[in-house]
CSV table of C-alpha atoms in Angstrom, one decimal:
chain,number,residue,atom,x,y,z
A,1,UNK,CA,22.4,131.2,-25.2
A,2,UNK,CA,24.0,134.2,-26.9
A,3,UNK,CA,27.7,134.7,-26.7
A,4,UNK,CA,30.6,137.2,-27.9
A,5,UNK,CA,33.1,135.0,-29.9
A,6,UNK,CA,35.8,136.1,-26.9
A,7,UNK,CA,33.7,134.6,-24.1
A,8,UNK,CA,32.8,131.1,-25.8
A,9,UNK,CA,36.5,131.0,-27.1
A,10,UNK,CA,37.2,132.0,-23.1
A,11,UNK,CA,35.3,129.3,-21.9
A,12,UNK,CA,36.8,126.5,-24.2
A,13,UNK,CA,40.0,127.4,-23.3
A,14,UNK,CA,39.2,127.0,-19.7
A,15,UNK,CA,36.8,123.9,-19.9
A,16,UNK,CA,33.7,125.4,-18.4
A,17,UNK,CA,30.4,124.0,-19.1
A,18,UNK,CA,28.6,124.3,-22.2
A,19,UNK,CA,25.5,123.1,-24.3
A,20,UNK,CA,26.5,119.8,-26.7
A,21,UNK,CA,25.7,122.8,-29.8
A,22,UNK,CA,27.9,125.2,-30.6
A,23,UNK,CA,27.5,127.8,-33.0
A,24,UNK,CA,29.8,130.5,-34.6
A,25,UNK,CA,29.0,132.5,-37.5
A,26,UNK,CA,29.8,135.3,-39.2
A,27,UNK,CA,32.4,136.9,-41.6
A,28,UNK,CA,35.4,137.0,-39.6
A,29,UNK,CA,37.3,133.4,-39.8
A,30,UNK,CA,39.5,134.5,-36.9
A,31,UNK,CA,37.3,133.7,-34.3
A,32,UNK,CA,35.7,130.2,-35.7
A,33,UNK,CA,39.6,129.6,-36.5
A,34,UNK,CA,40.4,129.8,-32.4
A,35,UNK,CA,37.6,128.2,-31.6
A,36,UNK,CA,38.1,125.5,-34.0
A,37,UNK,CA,41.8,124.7,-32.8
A,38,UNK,CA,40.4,124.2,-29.3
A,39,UNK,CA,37.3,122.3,-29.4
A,40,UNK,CA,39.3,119.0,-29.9
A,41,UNK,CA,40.8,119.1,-26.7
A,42,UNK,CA,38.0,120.6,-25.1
A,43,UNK,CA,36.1,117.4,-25.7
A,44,UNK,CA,38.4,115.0,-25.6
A,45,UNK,CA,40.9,116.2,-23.2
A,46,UNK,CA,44.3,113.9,-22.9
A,47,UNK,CA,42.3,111.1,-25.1
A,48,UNK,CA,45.0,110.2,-28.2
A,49,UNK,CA,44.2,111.5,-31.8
A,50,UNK,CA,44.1,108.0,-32.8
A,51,UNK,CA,40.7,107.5,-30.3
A,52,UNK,CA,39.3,110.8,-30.9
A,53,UNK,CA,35.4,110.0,-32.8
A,54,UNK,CA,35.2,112.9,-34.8
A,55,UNK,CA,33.1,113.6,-37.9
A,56,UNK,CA,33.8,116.7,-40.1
A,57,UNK,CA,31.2,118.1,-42.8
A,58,UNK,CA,32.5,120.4,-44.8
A,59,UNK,CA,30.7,120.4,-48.1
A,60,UNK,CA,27.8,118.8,-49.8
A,61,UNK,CA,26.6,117.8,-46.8
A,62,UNK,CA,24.4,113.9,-46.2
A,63,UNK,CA,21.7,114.7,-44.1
A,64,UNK,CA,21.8,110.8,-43.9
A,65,UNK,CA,25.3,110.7,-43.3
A,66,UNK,CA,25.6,113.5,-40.7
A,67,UNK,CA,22.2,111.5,-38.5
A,68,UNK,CA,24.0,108.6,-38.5
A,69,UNK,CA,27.8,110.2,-37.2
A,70,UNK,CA,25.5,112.4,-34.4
A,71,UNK,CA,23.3,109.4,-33.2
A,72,UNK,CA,26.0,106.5,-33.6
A,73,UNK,CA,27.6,105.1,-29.7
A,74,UNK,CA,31.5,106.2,-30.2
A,75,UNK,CA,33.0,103.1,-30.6
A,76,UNK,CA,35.6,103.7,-27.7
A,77,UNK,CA,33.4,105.3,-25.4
A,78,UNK,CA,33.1,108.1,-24.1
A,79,UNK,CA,32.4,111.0,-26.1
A,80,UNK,CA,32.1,112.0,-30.5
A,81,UNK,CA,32.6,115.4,-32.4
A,82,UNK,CA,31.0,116.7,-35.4
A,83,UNK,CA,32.6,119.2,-36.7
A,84,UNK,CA,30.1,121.0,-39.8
A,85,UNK,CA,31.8,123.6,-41.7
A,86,UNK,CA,29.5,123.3,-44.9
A,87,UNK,CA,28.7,126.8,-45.4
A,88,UNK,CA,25.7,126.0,-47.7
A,89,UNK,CA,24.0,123.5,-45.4
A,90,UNK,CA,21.7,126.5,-43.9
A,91,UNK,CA,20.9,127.5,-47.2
A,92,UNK,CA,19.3,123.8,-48.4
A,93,UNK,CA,15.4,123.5,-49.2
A,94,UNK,CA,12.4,123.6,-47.0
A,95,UNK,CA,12.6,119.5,-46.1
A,96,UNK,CA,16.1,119.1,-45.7
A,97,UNK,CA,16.1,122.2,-43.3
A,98,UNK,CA,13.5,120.2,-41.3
A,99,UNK,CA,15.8,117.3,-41.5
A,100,UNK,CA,18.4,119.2,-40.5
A,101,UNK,CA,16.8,120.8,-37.9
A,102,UNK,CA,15.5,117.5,-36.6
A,103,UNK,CA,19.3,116.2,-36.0
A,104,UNK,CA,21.0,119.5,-34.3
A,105,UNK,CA,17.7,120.1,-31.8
A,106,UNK,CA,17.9,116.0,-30.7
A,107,UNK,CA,21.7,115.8,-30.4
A,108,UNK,CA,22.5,113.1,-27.5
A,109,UNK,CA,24.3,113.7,-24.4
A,110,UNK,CA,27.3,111.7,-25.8
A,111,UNK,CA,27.6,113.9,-28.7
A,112,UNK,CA,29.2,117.4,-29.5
A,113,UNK,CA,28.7,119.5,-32.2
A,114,UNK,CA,30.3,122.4,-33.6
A,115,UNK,CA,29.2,124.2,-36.5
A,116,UNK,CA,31.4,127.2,-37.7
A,117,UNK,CA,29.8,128.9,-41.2
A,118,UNK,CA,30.2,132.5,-42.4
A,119,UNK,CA,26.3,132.4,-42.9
A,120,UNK,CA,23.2,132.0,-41.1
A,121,UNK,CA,19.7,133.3,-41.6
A,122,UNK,CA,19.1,135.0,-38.2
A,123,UNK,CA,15.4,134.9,-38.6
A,124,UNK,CA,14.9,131.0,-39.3
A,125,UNK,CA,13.7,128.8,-37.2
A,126,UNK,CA,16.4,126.7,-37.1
A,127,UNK,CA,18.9,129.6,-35.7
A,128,UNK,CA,16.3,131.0,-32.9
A,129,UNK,CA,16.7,126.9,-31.5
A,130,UNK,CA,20.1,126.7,-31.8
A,131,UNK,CA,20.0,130.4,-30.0
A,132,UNK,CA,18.4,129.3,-27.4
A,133,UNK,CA,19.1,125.3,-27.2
A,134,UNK,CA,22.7,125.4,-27.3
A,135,UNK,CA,25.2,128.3,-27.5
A,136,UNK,CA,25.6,130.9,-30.4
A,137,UNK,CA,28.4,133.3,-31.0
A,138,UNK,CA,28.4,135.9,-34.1
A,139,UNK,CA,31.6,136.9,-35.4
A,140,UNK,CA,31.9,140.3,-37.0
A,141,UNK,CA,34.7,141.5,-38.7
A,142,UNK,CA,36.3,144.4,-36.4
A,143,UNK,CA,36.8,148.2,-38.0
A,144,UNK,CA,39.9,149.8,-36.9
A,145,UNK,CA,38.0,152.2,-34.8
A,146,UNK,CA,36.7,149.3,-32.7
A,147,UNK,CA,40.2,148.0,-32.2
A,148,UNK,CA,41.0,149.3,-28.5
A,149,UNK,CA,39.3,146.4,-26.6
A,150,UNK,CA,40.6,143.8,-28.8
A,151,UNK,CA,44.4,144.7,-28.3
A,152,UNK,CA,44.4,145.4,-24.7
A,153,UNK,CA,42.9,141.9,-24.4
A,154,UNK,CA,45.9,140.3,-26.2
A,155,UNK,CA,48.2,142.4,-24.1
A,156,UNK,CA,46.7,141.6,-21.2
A,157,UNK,CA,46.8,138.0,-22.0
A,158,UNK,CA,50.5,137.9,-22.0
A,159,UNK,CA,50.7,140.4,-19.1
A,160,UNK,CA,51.3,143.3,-21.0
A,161,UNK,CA,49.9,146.7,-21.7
A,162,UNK,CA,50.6,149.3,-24.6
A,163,UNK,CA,51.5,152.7,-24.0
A,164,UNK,CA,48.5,155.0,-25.2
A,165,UNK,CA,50.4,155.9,-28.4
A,166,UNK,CA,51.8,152.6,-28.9
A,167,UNK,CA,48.0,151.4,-29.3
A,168,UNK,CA,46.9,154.2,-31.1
A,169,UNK,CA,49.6,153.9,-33.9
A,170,UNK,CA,48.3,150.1,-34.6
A,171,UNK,CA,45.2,151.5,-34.8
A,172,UNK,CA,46.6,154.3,-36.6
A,173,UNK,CA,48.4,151.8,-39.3
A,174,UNK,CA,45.0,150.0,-40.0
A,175,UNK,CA,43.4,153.1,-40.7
A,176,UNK,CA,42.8,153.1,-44.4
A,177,UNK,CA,41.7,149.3,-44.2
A,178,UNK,CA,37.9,147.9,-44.4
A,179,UNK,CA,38.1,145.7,-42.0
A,180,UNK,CA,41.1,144.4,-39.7
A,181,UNK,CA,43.1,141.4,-40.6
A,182,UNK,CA,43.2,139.9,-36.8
A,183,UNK,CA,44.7,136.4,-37.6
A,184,UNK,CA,48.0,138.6,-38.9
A,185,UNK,CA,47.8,141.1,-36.3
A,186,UNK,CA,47.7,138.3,-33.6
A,187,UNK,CA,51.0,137.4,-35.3
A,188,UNK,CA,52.5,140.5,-35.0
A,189,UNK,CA,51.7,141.2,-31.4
A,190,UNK,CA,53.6,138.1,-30.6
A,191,UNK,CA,56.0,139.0,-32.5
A,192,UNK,CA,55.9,142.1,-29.7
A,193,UNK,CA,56.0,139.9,-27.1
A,194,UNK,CA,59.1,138.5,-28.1
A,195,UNK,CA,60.5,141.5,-29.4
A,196,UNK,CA,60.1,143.3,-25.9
A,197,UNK,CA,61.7,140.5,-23.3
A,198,UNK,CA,61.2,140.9,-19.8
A,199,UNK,CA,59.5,144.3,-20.6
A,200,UNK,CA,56.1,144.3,-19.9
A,201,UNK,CA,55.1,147.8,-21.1
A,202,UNK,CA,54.7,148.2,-25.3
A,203,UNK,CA,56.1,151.3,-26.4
A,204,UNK,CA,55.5,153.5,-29.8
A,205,UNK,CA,58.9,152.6,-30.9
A,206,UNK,CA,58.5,148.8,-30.2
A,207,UNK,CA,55.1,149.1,-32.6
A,208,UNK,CA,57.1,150.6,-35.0
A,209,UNK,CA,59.7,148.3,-35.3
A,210,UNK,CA,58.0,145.2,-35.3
A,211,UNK,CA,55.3,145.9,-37.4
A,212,UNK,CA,57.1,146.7,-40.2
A,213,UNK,CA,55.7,143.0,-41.6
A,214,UNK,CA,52.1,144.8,-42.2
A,215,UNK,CA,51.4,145.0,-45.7
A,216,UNK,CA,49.4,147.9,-44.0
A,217,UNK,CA,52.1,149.9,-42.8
A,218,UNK,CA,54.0,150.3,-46.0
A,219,UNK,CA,50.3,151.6,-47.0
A,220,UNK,CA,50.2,153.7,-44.4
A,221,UNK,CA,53.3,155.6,-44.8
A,222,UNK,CA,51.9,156.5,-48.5
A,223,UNK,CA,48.8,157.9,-47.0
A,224,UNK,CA,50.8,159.9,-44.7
A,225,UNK,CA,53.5,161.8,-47.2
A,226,UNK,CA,50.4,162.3,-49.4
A,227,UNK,CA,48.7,163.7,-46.0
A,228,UNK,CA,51.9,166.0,-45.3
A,229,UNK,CA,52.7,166.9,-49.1
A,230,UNK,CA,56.3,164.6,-48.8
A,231,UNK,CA,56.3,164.3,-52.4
A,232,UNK,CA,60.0,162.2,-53.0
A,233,UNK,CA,58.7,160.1,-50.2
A,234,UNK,CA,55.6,159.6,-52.0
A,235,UNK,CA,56.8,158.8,-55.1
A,236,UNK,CA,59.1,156.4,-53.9
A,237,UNK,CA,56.5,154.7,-51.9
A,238,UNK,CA,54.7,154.3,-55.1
A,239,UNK,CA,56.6,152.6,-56.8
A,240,UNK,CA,57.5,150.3,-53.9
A,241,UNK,CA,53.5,149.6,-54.4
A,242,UNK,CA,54.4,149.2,-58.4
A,243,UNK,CA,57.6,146.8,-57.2
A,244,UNK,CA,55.6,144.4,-55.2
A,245,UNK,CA,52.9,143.7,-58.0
A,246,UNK,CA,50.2,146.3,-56.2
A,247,UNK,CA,47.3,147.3,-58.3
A,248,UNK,CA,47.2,150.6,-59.2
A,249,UNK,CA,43.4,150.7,-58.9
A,250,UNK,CA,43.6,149.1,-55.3
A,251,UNK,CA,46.1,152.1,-54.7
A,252,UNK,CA,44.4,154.9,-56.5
A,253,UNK,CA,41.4,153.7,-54.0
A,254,UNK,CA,43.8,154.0,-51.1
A,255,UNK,CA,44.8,157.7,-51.6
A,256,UNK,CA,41.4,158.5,-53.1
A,257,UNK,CA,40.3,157.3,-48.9
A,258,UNK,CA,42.8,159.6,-47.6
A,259,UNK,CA,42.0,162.7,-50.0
A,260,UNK,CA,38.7,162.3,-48.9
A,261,UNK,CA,39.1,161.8,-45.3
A,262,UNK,CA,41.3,165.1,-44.9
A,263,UNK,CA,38.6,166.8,-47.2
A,264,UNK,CA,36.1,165.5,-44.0
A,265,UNK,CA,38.3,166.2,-41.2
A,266,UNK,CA,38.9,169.9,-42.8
A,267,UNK,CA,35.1,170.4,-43.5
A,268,UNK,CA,34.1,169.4,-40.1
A,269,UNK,CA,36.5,171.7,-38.3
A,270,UNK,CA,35.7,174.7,-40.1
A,271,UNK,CA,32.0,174.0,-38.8
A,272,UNK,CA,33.8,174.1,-35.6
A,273,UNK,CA,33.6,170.4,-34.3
A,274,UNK,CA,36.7,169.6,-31.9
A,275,UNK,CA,38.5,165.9,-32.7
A,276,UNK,CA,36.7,164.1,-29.9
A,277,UNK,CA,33.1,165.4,-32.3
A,278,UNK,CA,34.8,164.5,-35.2
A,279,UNK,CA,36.2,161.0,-34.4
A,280,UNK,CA,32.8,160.4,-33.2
A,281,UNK,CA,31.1,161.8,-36.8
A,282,UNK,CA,33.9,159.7,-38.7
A,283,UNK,CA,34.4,156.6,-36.6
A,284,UNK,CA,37.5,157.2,-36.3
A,285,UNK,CA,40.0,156.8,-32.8
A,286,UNK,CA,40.9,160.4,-32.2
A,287,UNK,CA,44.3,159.8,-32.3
A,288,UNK,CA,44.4,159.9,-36.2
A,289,UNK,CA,41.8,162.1,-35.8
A,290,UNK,CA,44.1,164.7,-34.2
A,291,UNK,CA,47.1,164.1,-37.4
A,292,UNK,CA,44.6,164.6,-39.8
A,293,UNK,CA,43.9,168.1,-38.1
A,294,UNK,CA,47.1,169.1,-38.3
A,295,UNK,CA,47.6,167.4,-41.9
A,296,UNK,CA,44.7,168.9,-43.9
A,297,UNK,CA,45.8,172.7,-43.2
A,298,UNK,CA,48.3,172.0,-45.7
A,299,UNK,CA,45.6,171.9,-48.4
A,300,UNK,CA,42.9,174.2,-49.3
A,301,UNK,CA,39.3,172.5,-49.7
A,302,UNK,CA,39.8,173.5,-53.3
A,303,UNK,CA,42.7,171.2,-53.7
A,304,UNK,CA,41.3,168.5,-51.9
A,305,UNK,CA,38.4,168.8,-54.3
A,306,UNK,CA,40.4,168.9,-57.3
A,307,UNK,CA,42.6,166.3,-56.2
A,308,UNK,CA,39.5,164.3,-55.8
A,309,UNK,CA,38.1,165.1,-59.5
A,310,UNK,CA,41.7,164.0,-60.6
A,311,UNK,CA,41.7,160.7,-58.9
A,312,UNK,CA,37.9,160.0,-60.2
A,313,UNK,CA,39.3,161.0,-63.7
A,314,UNK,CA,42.1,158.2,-63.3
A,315,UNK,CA,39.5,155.9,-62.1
A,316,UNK,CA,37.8,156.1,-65.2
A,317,UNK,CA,41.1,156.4,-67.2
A,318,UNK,CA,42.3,153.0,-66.5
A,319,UNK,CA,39.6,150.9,-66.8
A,320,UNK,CA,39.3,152.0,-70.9
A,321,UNK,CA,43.1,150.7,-70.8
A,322,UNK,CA,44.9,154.1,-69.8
A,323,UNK,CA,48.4,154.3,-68.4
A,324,UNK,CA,48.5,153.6,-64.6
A,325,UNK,CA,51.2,154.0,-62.2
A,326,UNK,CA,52.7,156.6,-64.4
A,327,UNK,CA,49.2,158.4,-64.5
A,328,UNK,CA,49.0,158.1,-60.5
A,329,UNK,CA,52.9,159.9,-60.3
A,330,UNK,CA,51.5,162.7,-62.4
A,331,UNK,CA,48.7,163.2,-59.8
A,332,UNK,CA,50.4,163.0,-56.9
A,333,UNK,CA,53.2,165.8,-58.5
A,334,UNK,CA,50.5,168.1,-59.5
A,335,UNK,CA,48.5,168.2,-55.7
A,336,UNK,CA,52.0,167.4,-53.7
A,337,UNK,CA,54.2,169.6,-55.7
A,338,UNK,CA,51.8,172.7,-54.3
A,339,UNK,CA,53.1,174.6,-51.4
């Protein structure tokens, strides 16, 4: 059976019944990390460490080795775990996948495995058993704009709730990123938890004064002076970025995201698209969605382009050896400095 990562992590947690196979893949290590840290006691329960019968596989992998471990009695009864986190052992040739194959689809009642790799060829055989056979859970990496769900589960999970703009300036904070970094953010809302006491209600100002620890946030509040022209603030911001051993690259990408996204944002309005249309085009929560509205009428779409050209320019600048965080302050006075 198919599974979300939250519902098979949700059923270790609470003990309920499930096949001897487990499966997580995917990119995002948070949710094979949870899952990880409870599958010991979710098949041994009170046993001590010391009688646990557990196997781990975690690189160059024995086909040999990993038979014997799955098929052996454990010798103090009761039950074994094999724990395969060899991320190449889907990827071996044709016989040893049918080796392979022949091990995980003939597991014995006595046995449990877990396998937790990044990668898995969906289309193979051996996957469309395991599917089916045991249990499967894909973990994706979340985008900020897919957040919502995610952090009113780990409010609710500590009986909590965020205030609307509480949760949309998390959201708001992890913006500019790729993907969000969960295990740190899981961090932070306990942090939150703590941070609030009896108060069961999350507030914008609690947000903002705990998640200071973000490397996000300080990233954040660049994106925003450039997005409201602040130029001191920016500069300083910069070179807070320069301080802490931040690649100007990295950064120049970071503002290069913004420039752009305010270049969107004012494009799509003057097509007359309201912010719910927008946030939708963009992926985007609307929250941010309804700054950047505000934001972008301090530019002209001229500027924005320029600005663009300018950062492009750097782009290519730097990696010939050109100046860099001195470079970036002269762009950010020429665009910021208009008014």
């Amino acid at each position: 059976m198919e599974l979300t990562p939250e519902k098979l992590i949700e059923m270790l947690e609470q003990g309920e019944a499930l096949p001897n196979v487990l499966l997580m893949y995917g990119e995002e290590g948070y949710y094979r990390s949870k899952a990880a840290g409870l599958i010991k006691k979710y098949v041994f329960g009170d046993v001590p460490a010391e009688d646990m019968e557990i196997s781990v596989f975690d690189r160059d992998t024995d086909l040999k080795r990993l038979n014997a471990a799955v098929n052996t009695y454990p010798f103090f009864g009761g039950q074994s775990l094999i724990i395969i986190s060899d991320d190449k052992i889907f990827a071996a040739e044709k016989k040893q996948k049918e080796n392979l194959e022949t091990v995980l689809l003939n597991v014995p009642e006595f046995c449990r495995v877990f396998i937790s790799v990044s990668k898995i060829d969906k289309r193979g055989r051996i996957f469309k058993k395991l599917a089916a056979d045991g249990a499967a859970a894909e973990c994706k990496p979340l985008k900020p704009y897919q957040l919502k769900p995610w952090l009113d589960a780990e409010a609710k999970k500590r009986g909590c709730r965020f205030e609307y703009e509480a949760e949309q300036t998390v959201m708001e904070y992890l913006s500019a990123a790729e993907t969000v970094p969960l295990l740190l953010l899981e961090q932070e809302i306990e942090k939150l938890f703590v941070y609030a006491g009896q108060r069961r209600i999350w507030t914008k100002a609690d947000v903002e004064a705990v998640f200071s620890a973000l490397p996000e946030v300080s990233r954040f509040a660049l994106l925003n002076a450039i997005a409201v022209k602040n130029l001191p603030e920016a500069l300083a911001l910069l070179q807070n970025e320069k301080k802490h051993g931040g690649s100007a690259i990295a950064v120049a990408g970071l503002i290069a995201f913004q420039v752009r996204r305010l270049a969107q944002v004012k494009e799509l309005a003057a097509q007359g698209m309201g912010q719910q249309q927008i946030a939708s085009t963009l992926k985007m929560a609307p929250y941010p969605v309804k700054k950047l509205l505000e934001q972008c009428r301090a530019f002209t779409q001229h500027e924005l382009a320029e600005f663009m050209l300018a950062l492009a320019d750097f782009n290519a600048a730097i990696r010939y050896g050109g100046r860099q965080f001195e470079m970036l302050e002269e762009i950010l006075i020429r665009f910021l400095g208009r008014r």
